[in-house]
Coordinates of C-alpha atoms in Angstrom, one line a residue:
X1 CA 36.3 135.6 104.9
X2 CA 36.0 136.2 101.5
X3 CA 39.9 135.3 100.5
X4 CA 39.0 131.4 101.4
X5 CA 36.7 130.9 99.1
X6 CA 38.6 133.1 96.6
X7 CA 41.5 131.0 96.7
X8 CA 40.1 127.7 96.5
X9 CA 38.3 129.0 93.1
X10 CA 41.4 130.5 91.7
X11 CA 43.5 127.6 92.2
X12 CA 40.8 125.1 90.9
X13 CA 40.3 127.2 88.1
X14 CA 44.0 126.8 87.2
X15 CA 44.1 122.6 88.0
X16 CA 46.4 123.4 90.6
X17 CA 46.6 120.8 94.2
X18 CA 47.4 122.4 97.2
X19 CA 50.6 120.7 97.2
X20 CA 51.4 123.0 93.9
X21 CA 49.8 125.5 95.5
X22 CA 52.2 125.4 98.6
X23 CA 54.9 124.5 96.5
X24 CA 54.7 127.6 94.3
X25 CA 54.0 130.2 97.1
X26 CA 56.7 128.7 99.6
X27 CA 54.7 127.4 102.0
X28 CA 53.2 123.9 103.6
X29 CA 50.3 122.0 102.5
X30 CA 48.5 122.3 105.3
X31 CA 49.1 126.1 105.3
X32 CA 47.2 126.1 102.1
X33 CA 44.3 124.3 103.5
X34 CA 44.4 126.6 106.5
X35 CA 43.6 129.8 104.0
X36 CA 41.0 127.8 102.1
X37 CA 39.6 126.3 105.5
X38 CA 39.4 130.5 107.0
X39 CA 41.5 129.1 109.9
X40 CA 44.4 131.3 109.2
X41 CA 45.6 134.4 106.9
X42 CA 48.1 134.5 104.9
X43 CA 50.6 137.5 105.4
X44 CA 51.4 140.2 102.9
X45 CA 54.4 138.2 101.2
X46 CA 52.5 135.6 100.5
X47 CA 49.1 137.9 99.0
X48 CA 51.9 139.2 97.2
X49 CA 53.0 135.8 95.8
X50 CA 49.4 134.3 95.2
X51 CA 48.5 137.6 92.9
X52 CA 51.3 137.4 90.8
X53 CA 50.6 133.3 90.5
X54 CA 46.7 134.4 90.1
X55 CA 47.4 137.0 87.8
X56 CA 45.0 139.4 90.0
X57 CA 45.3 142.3 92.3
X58 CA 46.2 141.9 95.9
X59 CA 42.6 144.3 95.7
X60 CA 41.1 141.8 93.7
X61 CA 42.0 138.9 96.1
X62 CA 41.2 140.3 99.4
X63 CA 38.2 142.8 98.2
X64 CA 35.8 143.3 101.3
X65 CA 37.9 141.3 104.1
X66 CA 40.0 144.4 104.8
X67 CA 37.1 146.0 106.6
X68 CA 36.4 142.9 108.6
X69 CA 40.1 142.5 109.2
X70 CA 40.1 146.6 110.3
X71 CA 37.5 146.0 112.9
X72 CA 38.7 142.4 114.0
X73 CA 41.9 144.2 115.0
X74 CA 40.0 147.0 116.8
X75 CA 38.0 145.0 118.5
X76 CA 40.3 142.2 120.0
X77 CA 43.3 144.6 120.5
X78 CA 41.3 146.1 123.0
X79 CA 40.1 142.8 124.9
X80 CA 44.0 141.9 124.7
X81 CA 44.8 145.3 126.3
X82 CA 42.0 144.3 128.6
X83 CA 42.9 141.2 129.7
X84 CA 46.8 142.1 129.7
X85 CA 45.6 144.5 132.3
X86 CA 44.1 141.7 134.2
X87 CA 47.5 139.8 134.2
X88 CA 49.4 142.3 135.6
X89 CA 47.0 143.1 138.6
X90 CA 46.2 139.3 139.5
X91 CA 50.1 139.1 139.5
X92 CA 51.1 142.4 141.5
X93 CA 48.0 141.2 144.1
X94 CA 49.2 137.6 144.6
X95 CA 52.5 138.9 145.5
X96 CA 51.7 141.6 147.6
X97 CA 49.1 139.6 149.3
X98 CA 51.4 137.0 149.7
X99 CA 53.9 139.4 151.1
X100 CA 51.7 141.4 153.3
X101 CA 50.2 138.1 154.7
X102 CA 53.5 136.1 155.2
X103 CA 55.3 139.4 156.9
X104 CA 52.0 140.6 159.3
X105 CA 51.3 136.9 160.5
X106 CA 54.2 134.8 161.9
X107 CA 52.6 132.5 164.3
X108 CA 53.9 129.3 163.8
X109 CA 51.5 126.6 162.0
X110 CA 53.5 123.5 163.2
X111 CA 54.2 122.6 159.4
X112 CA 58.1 123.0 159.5
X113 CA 59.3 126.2 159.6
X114 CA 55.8 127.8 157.5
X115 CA 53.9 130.4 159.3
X116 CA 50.5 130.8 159.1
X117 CA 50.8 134.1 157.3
X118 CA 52.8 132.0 154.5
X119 CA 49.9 129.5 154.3
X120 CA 47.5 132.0 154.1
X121 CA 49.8 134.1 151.3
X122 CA 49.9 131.0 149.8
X123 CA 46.4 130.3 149.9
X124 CA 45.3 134.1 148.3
X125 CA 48.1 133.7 145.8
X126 CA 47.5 130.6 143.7
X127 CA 43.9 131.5 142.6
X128 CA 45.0 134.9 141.5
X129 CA 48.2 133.4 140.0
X130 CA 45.5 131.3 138.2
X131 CA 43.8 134.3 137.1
X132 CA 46.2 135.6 135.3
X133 CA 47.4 132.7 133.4
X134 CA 43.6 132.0 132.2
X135 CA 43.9 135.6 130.7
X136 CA 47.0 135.0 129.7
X137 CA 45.9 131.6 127.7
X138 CA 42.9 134.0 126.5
X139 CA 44.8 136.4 124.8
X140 CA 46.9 133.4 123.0
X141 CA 43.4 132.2 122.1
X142 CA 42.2 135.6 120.3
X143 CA 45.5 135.7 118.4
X144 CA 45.4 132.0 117.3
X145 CA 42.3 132.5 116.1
X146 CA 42.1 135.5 114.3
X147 CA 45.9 135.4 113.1
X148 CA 46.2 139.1 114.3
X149 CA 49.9 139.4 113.4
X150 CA 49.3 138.4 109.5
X151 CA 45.5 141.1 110.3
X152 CA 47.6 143.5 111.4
X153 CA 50.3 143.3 107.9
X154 CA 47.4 143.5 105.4
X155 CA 45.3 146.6 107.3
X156 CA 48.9 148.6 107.2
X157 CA 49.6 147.3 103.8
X158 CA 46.1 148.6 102.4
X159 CA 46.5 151.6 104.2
X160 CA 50.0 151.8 102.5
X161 CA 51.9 151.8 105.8
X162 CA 53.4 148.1 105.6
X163 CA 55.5 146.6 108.5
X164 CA 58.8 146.7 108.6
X165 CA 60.7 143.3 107.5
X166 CA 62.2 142.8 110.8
X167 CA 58.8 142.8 112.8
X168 CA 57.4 140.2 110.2
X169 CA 59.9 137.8 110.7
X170 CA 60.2 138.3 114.1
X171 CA 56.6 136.4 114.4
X172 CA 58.0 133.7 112.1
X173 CA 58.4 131.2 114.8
X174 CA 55.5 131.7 116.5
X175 CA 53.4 130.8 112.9
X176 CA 55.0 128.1 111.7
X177 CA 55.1 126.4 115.1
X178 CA 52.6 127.9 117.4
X179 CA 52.0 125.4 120.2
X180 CA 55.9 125.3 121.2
X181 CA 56.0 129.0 121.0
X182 CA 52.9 129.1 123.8
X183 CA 54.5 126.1 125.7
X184 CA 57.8 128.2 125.4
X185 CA 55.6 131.3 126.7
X186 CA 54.0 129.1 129.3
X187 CA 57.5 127.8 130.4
X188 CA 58.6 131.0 130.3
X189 CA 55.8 132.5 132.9
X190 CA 56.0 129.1 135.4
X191 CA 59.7 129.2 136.1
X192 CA 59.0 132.9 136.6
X193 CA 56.6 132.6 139.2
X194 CA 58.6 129.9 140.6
X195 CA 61.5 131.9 140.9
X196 CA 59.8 134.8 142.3
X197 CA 58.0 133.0 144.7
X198 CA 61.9 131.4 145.9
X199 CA 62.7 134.6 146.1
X200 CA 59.9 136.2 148.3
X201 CA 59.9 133.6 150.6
X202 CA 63.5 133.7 151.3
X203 CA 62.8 137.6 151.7
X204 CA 60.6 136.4 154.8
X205 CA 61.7 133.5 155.9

């Protein structure tokens, strides 16, 4: 987008590093060369901040990416609707095959106490548990990519409806360290299913 290029001029212009760059806007180094790189966005508090050290509008900084931006959101919103949709049916189905199957089939499959209605649930329930983690890791793509929280701040802002303070920090973690906060979310989802699954086969065991 155009705001990469825009502030890698400005700050040149003004024989600034990135270092002073991050220094003066309250952010790292490497989050500067993520804006000059296009790999991330910055967020309206720190638009704000670069203007006023730029001495330009926020209008002036961000000039045609607003539209991009607007469509970006459009546009992967609904894949992320999409494939949330697809998480929560390859989950419902794994369980509720592996449910049906381990309650209609009890013969005995001479593997300890497993019947082969649990083998079989088993069996029908891993792939679609897999399913639904690959979506899952999908829509953590999309956002990573795009930065759709920090999207999402500057099309309210220029539509002069900006989020609230308390939803902007609350994606604070997840920016500043994004790989714990999907290994957190990953955690999260395993001891989940793990603990579901405890429980459904001590339903029908």
């Amino acid at each position: 987008m155009e705001l990469a290029g825009q502030i890698r001029r400005l700050r040149t212009e003004r024989g600034l590093l990135q270092d002073d760059l991050a220094a003066a806007v309250y952010v790292s180094r490497q989050t500067v060369s993520s804006w000059e790189n296009d790999k991330t966005y910055p967020d309206v508090q720190s638009l704000v901040l670069l203007s006023q050290l730029f001495d330009v509008s926020i209008d002036e900084l961000i000039q045609g990416d607003v539209a991009v931006m607007r469509r970006t959101v459009e546009e992967d919103s609904r894949k992320m609707r999409w494939l949330s949709g697809v998480v929560l049916v390859a989950m419902v189905l794994a369980v509720a095959f592996f449910v049906g199957l381990a309650v209609a089939w009890r013969d005995p499959t001479g593997i300890g106490n497993l019947a082969k209605g649990e083998v079989a649930g088993v069996a029908v329930f891993l792939p679609l548990y897999a399913i639904g983690m690959a979506a899952a890791v999908w829509v953590e793509r999309i956002k990573g990519r795009h930065d759709l929280v920090a999207y999402r701040e500057i099309v309210a802002f220029a539509n002069g409806e900006p989020m609230g303070d308390d939803e902007r920090q609350g994606h604070g973690f997840a920016r500043k360290h994004p790989t714990a906060a999907v290994a957190m979310k990953f955690a999260f989802c395993a001891a989940a299913g793990a603990v579901v699954g405890l429980l459904v086969y001590k339903l029908v065991s």
